[in-house]
Each structure stands twice: as structure tokens, then as C-alpha cells.
mmCIF file of N, CA and C in Angstrom:
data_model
loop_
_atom_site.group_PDB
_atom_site.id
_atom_site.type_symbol
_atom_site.label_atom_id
_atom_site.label_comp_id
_atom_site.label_asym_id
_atom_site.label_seq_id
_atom_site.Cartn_x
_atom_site.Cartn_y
_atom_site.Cartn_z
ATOM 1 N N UNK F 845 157.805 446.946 -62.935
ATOM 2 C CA UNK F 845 158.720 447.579 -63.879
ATOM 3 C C UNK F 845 158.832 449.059 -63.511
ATOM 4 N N UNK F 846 160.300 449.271 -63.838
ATOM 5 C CA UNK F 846 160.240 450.867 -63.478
ATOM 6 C C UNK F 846 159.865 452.120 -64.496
ATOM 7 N N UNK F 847 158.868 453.009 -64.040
ATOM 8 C CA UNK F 847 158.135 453.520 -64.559
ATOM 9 C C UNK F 847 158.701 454.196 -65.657
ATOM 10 N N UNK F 848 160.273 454.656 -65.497
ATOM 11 C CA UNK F 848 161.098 455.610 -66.614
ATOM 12 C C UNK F 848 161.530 454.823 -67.271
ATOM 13 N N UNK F 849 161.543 453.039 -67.290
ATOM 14 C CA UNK F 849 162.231 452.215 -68.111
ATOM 15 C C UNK F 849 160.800 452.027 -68.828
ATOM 16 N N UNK F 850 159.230 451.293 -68.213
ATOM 17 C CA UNK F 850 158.515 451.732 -69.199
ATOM 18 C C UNK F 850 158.080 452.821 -70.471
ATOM 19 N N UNK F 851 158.092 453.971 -69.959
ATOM 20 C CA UNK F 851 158.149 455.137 -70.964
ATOM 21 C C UNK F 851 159.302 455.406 -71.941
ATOM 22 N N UNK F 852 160.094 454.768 -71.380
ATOM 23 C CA UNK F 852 161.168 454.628 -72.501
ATOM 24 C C UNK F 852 160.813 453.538 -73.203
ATOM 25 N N UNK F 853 160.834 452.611 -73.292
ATOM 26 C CA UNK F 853 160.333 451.571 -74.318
ATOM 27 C C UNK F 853 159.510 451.690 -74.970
ATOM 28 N N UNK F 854 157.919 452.509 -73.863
ATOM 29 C CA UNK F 854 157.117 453.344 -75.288
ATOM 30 C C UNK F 854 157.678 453.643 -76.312
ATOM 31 N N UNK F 855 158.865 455.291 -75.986
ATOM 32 C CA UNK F 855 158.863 455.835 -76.518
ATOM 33 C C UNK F 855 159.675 455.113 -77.718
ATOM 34 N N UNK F 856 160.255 454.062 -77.337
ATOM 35 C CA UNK F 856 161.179 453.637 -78.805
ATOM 36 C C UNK F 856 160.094 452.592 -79.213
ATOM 37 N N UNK F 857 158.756 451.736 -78.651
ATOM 38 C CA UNK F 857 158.139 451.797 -79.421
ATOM 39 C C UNK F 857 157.170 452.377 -80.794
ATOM 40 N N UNK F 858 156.805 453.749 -80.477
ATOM 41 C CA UNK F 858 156.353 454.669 -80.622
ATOM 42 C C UNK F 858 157.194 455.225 -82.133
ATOM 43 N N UNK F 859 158.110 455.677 -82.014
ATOM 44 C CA UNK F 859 159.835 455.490 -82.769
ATOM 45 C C UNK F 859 159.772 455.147 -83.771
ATOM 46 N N UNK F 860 160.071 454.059 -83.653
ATOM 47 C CA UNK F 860 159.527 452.061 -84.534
ATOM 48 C C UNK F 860 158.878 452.300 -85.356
ATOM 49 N N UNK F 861 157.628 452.762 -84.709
ATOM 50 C CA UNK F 861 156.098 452.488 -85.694
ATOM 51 C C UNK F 861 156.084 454.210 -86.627
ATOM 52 N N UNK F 862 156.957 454.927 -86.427
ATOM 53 C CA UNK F 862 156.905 456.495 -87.074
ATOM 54 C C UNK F 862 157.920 455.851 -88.403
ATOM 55 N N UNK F 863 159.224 455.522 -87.820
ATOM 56 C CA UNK F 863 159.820 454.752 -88.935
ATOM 57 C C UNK F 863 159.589 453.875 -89.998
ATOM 58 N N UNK F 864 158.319 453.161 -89.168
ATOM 59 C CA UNK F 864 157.707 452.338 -90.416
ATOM 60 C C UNK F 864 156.770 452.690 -91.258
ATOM 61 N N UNK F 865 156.428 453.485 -90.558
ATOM 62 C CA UNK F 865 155.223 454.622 -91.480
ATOM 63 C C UNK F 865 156.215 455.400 -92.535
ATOM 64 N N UNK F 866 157.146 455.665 -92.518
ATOM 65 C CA UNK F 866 157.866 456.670 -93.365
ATOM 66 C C UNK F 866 158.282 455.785 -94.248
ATOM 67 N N UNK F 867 158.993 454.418 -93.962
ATOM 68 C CA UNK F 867 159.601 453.495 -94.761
ATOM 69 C C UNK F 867 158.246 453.546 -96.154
ATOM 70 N N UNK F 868 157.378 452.754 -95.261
ATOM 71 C CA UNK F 868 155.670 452.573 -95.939
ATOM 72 C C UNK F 868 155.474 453.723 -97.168
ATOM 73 N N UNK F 869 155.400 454.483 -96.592
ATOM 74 C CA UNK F 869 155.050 455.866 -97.563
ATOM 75 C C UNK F 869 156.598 456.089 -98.653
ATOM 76 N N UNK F 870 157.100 456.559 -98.291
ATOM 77 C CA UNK F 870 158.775 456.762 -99.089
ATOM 78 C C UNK F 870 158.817 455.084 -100.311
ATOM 79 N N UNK F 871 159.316 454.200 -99.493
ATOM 80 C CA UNK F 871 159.242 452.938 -100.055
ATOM 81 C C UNK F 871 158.189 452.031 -100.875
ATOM 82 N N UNK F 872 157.270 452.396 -100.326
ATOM 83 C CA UNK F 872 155.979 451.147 -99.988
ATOM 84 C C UNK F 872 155.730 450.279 -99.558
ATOM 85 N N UNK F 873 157.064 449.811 -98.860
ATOM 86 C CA UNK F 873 157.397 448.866 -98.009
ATOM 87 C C UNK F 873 157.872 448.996 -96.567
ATOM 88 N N UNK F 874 157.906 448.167 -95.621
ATOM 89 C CA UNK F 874 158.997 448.524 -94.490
ATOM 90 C C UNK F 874 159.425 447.017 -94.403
ATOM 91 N N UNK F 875 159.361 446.441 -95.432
ATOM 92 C CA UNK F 875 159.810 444.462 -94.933
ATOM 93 C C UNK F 875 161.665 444.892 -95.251
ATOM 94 N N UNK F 876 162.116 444.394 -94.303
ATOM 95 C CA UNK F 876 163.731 445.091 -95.015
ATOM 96 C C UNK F 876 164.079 444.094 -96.289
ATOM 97 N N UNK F 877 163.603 442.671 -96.023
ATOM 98 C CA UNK F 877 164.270 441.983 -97.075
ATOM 99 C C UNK F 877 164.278 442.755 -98.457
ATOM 100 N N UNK F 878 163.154 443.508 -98.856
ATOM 101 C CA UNK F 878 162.100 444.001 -100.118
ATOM 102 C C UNK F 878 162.791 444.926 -100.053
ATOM 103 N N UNK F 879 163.707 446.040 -99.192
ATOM 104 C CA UNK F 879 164.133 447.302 -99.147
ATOM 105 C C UNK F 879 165.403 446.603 -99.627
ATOM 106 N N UNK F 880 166.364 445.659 -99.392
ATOM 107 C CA UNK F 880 167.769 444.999 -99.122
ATOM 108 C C UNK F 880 167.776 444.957 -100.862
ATOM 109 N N UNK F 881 166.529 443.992 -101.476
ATOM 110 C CA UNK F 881 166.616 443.364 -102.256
ATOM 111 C C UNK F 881 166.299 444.550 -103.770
ATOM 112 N N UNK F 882 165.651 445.446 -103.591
ATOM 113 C CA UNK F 882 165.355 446.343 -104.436
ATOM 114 C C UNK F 882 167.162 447.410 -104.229
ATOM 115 N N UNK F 883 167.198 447.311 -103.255
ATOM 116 C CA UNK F 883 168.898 448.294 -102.781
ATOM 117 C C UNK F 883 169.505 446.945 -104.230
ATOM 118 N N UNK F 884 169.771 446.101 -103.874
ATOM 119 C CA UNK F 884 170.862 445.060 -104.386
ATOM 120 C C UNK F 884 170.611 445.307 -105.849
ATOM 121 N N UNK F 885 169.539 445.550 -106.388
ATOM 122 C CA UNK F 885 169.260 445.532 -108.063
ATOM 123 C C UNK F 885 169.339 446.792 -108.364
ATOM 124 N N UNK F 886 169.591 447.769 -107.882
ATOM 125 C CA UNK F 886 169.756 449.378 -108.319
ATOM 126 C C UNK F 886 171.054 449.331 -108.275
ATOM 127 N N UNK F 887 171.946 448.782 -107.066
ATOM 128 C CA UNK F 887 173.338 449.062 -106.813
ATOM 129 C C UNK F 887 173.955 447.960 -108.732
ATOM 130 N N UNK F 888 173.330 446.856 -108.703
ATOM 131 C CA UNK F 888 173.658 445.682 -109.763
ATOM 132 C C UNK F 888 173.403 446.722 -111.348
ATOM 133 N N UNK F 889 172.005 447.418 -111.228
ATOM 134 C CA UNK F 889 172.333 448.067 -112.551
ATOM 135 C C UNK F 889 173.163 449.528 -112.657
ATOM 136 N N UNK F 890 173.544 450.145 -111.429
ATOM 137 C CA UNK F 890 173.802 451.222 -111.294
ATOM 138 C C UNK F 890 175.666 450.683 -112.080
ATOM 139 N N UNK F 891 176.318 449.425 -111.471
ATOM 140 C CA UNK F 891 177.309 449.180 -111.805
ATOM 141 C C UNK F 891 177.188 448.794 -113.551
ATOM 142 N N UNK F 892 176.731 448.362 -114.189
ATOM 143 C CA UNK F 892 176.181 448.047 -115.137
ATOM 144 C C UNK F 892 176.133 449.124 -116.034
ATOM 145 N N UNK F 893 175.670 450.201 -115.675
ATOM 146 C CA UNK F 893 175.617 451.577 -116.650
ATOM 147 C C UNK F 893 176.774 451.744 -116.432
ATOM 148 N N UNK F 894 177.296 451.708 -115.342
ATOM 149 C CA UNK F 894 179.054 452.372 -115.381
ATOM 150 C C UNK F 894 179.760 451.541 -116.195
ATOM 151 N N UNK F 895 179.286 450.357 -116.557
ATOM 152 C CA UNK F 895 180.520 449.162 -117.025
ATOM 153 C C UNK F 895 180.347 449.941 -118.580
ATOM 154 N N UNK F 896 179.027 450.561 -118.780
ATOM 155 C CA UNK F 896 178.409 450.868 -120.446
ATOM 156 C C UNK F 896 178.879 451.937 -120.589
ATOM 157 N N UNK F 897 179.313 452.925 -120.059
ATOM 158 C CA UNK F 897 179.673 454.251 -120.157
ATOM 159 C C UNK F 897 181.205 453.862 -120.117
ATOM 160 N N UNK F 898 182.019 452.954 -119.249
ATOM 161 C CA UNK F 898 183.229 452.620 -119.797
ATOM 162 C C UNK F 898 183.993 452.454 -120.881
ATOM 163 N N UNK F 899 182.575 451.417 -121.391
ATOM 164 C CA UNK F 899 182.969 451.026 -122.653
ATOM 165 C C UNK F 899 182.083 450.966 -124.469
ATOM 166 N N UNK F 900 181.891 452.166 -124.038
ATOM 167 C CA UNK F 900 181.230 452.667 -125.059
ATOM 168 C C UNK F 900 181.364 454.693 -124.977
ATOM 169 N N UNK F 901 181.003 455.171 -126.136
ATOM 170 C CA UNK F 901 181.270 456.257 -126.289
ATOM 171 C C UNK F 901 180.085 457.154 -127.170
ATOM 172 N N UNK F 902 179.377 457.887 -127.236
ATOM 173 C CA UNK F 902 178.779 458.739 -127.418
ATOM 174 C C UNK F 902 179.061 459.405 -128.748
ATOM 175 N N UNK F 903 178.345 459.286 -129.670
ATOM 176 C CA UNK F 903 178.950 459.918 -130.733
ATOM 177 C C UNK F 903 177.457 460.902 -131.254
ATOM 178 N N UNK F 904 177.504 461.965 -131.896
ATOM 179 C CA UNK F 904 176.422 462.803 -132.739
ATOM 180 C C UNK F 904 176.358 461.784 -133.958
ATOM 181 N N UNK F 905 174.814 461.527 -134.420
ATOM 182 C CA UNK F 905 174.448 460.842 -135.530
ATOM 183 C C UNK F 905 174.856 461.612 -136.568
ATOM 184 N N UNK F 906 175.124 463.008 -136.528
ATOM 185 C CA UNK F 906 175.736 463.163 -137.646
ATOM 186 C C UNK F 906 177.067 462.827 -138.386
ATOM 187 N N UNK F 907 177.924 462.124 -137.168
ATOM 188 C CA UNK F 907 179.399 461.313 -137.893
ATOM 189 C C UNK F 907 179.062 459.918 -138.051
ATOM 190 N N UNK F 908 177.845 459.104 -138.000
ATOM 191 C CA UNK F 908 177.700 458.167 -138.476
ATOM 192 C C UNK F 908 176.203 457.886 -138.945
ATOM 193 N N UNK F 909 176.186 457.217 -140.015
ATOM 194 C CA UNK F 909 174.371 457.337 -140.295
ATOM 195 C C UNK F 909 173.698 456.339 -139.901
ATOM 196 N N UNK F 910 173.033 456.357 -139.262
ATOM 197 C CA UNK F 910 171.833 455.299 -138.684
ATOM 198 C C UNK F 910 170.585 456.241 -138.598
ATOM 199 N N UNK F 911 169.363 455.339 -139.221
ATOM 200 C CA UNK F 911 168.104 456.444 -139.280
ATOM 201 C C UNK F 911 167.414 456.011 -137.837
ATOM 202 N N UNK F 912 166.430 457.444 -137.672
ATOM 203 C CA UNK F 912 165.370 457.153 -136.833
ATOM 204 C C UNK F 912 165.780 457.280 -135.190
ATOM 205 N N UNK F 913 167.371 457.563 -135.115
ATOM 206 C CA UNK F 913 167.682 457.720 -133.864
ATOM 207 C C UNK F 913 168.681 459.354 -133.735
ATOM 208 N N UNK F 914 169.102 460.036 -132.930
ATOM 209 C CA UNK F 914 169.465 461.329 -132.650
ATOM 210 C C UNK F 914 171.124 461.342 -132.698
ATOM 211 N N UNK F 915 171.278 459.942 -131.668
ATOM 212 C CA UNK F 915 172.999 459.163 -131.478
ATOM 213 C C UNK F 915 172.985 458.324 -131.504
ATOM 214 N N UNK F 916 174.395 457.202 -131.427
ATOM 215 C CA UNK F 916 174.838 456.049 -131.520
ATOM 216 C C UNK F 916 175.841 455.794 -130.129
ATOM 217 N N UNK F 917 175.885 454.822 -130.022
ATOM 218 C CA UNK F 917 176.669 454.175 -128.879
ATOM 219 C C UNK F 917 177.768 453.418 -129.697
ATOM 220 N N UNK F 918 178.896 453.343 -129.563
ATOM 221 C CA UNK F 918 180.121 452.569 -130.599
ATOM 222 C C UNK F 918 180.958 452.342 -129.402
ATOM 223 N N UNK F 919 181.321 451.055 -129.589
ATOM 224 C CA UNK F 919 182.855 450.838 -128.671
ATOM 225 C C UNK F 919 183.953 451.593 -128.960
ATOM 226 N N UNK F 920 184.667 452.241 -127.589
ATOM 227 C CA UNK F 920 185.801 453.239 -128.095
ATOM 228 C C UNK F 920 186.631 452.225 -128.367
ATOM 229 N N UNK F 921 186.857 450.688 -128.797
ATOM 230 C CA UNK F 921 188.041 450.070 -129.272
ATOM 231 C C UNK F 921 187.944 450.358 -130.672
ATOM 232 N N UNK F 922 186.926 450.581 -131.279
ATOM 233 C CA UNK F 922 186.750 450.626 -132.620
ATOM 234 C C UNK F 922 186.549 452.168 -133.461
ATOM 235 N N UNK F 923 186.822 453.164 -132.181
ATOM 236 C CA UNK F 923 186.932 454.576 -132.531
ATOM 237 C C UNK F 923 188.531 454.625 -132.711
ATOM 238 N N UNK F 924 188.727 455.352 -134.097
ATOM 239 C CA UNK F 924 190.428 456.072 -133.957
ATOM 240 C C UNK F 924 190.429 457.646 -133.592
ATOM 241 N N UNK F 925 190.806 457.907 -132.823
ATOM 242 C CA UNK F 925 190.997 459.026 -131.882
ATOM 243 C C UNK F 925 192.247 459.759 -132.525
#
């Protein structure tokens, strides 16, 4: 084998294993499925809060009374604006 094609393969061995160390540490993982699959359920609730912030609206507890909480969440179909 030629000696600059070995050291190159080190070096992207070498690479590899720095990447997986960072994944490891950052993640706690480097299995991609576990990285894919934790990505897929952040992206699933990330859409999810957006669908809730669509359709719902923010109001101060002081225009409606409910105890023990600061605000309320109300559908804006049922707000008159």
C-alpha cells in the first residue's frame, strides 16, 4: 500500500473517532439511529407548539378568572377581537 494513501486513511480514521467523541460528549450518543430518532421527536414537538401557538392565544388572567394560575390559553375562534 502506498504510504500517503495509508496516512491518509489514518488520518480520516483518526477524524472518525474525534467525531465520535464529540457526538458522545455533546449527545451521549454517536449511534445515528438514537441521534435521527431523538432529531425526529424534537422536530414532531417543535411542530406541535407551532400548531398551539396558532391556535390559541395568550391572554393576562386578569381578563378572565381562573385561580392558581398567572394566564390562560383560549382559542382565538372564541375570542371577539
Amino acid at each position: 500500500m502506498d504510504n500517503s494513501l495509508a496516512e491518509n486513511l489514518e488520518t480520516q480514521i483518526v477524524d472518525l473517532y474525534k467525531e465520535k467523541e464529540v457526538l458522545e460528549s455533546q449527545l451521549g450518543t454517536s449511534d445515528t439511529d438514537k441521534i435521527l430518532e431523538e432529531f425526529n421527536s424534537l422536530e414532531s414537538e417543535l411542530s406541535r407548539l407551532y400548531q398551539f401557538k396558532e391556535n390559541f392565544k395568550r391572554i393576562e388572567s386578569k381578563q378572565i378568572i381562573i385561580e392558581s394560575i398567572r394566564s390562560a390559553y383560549i382559542p382565538k375562534i372564541r375570542l371577539t377581537e
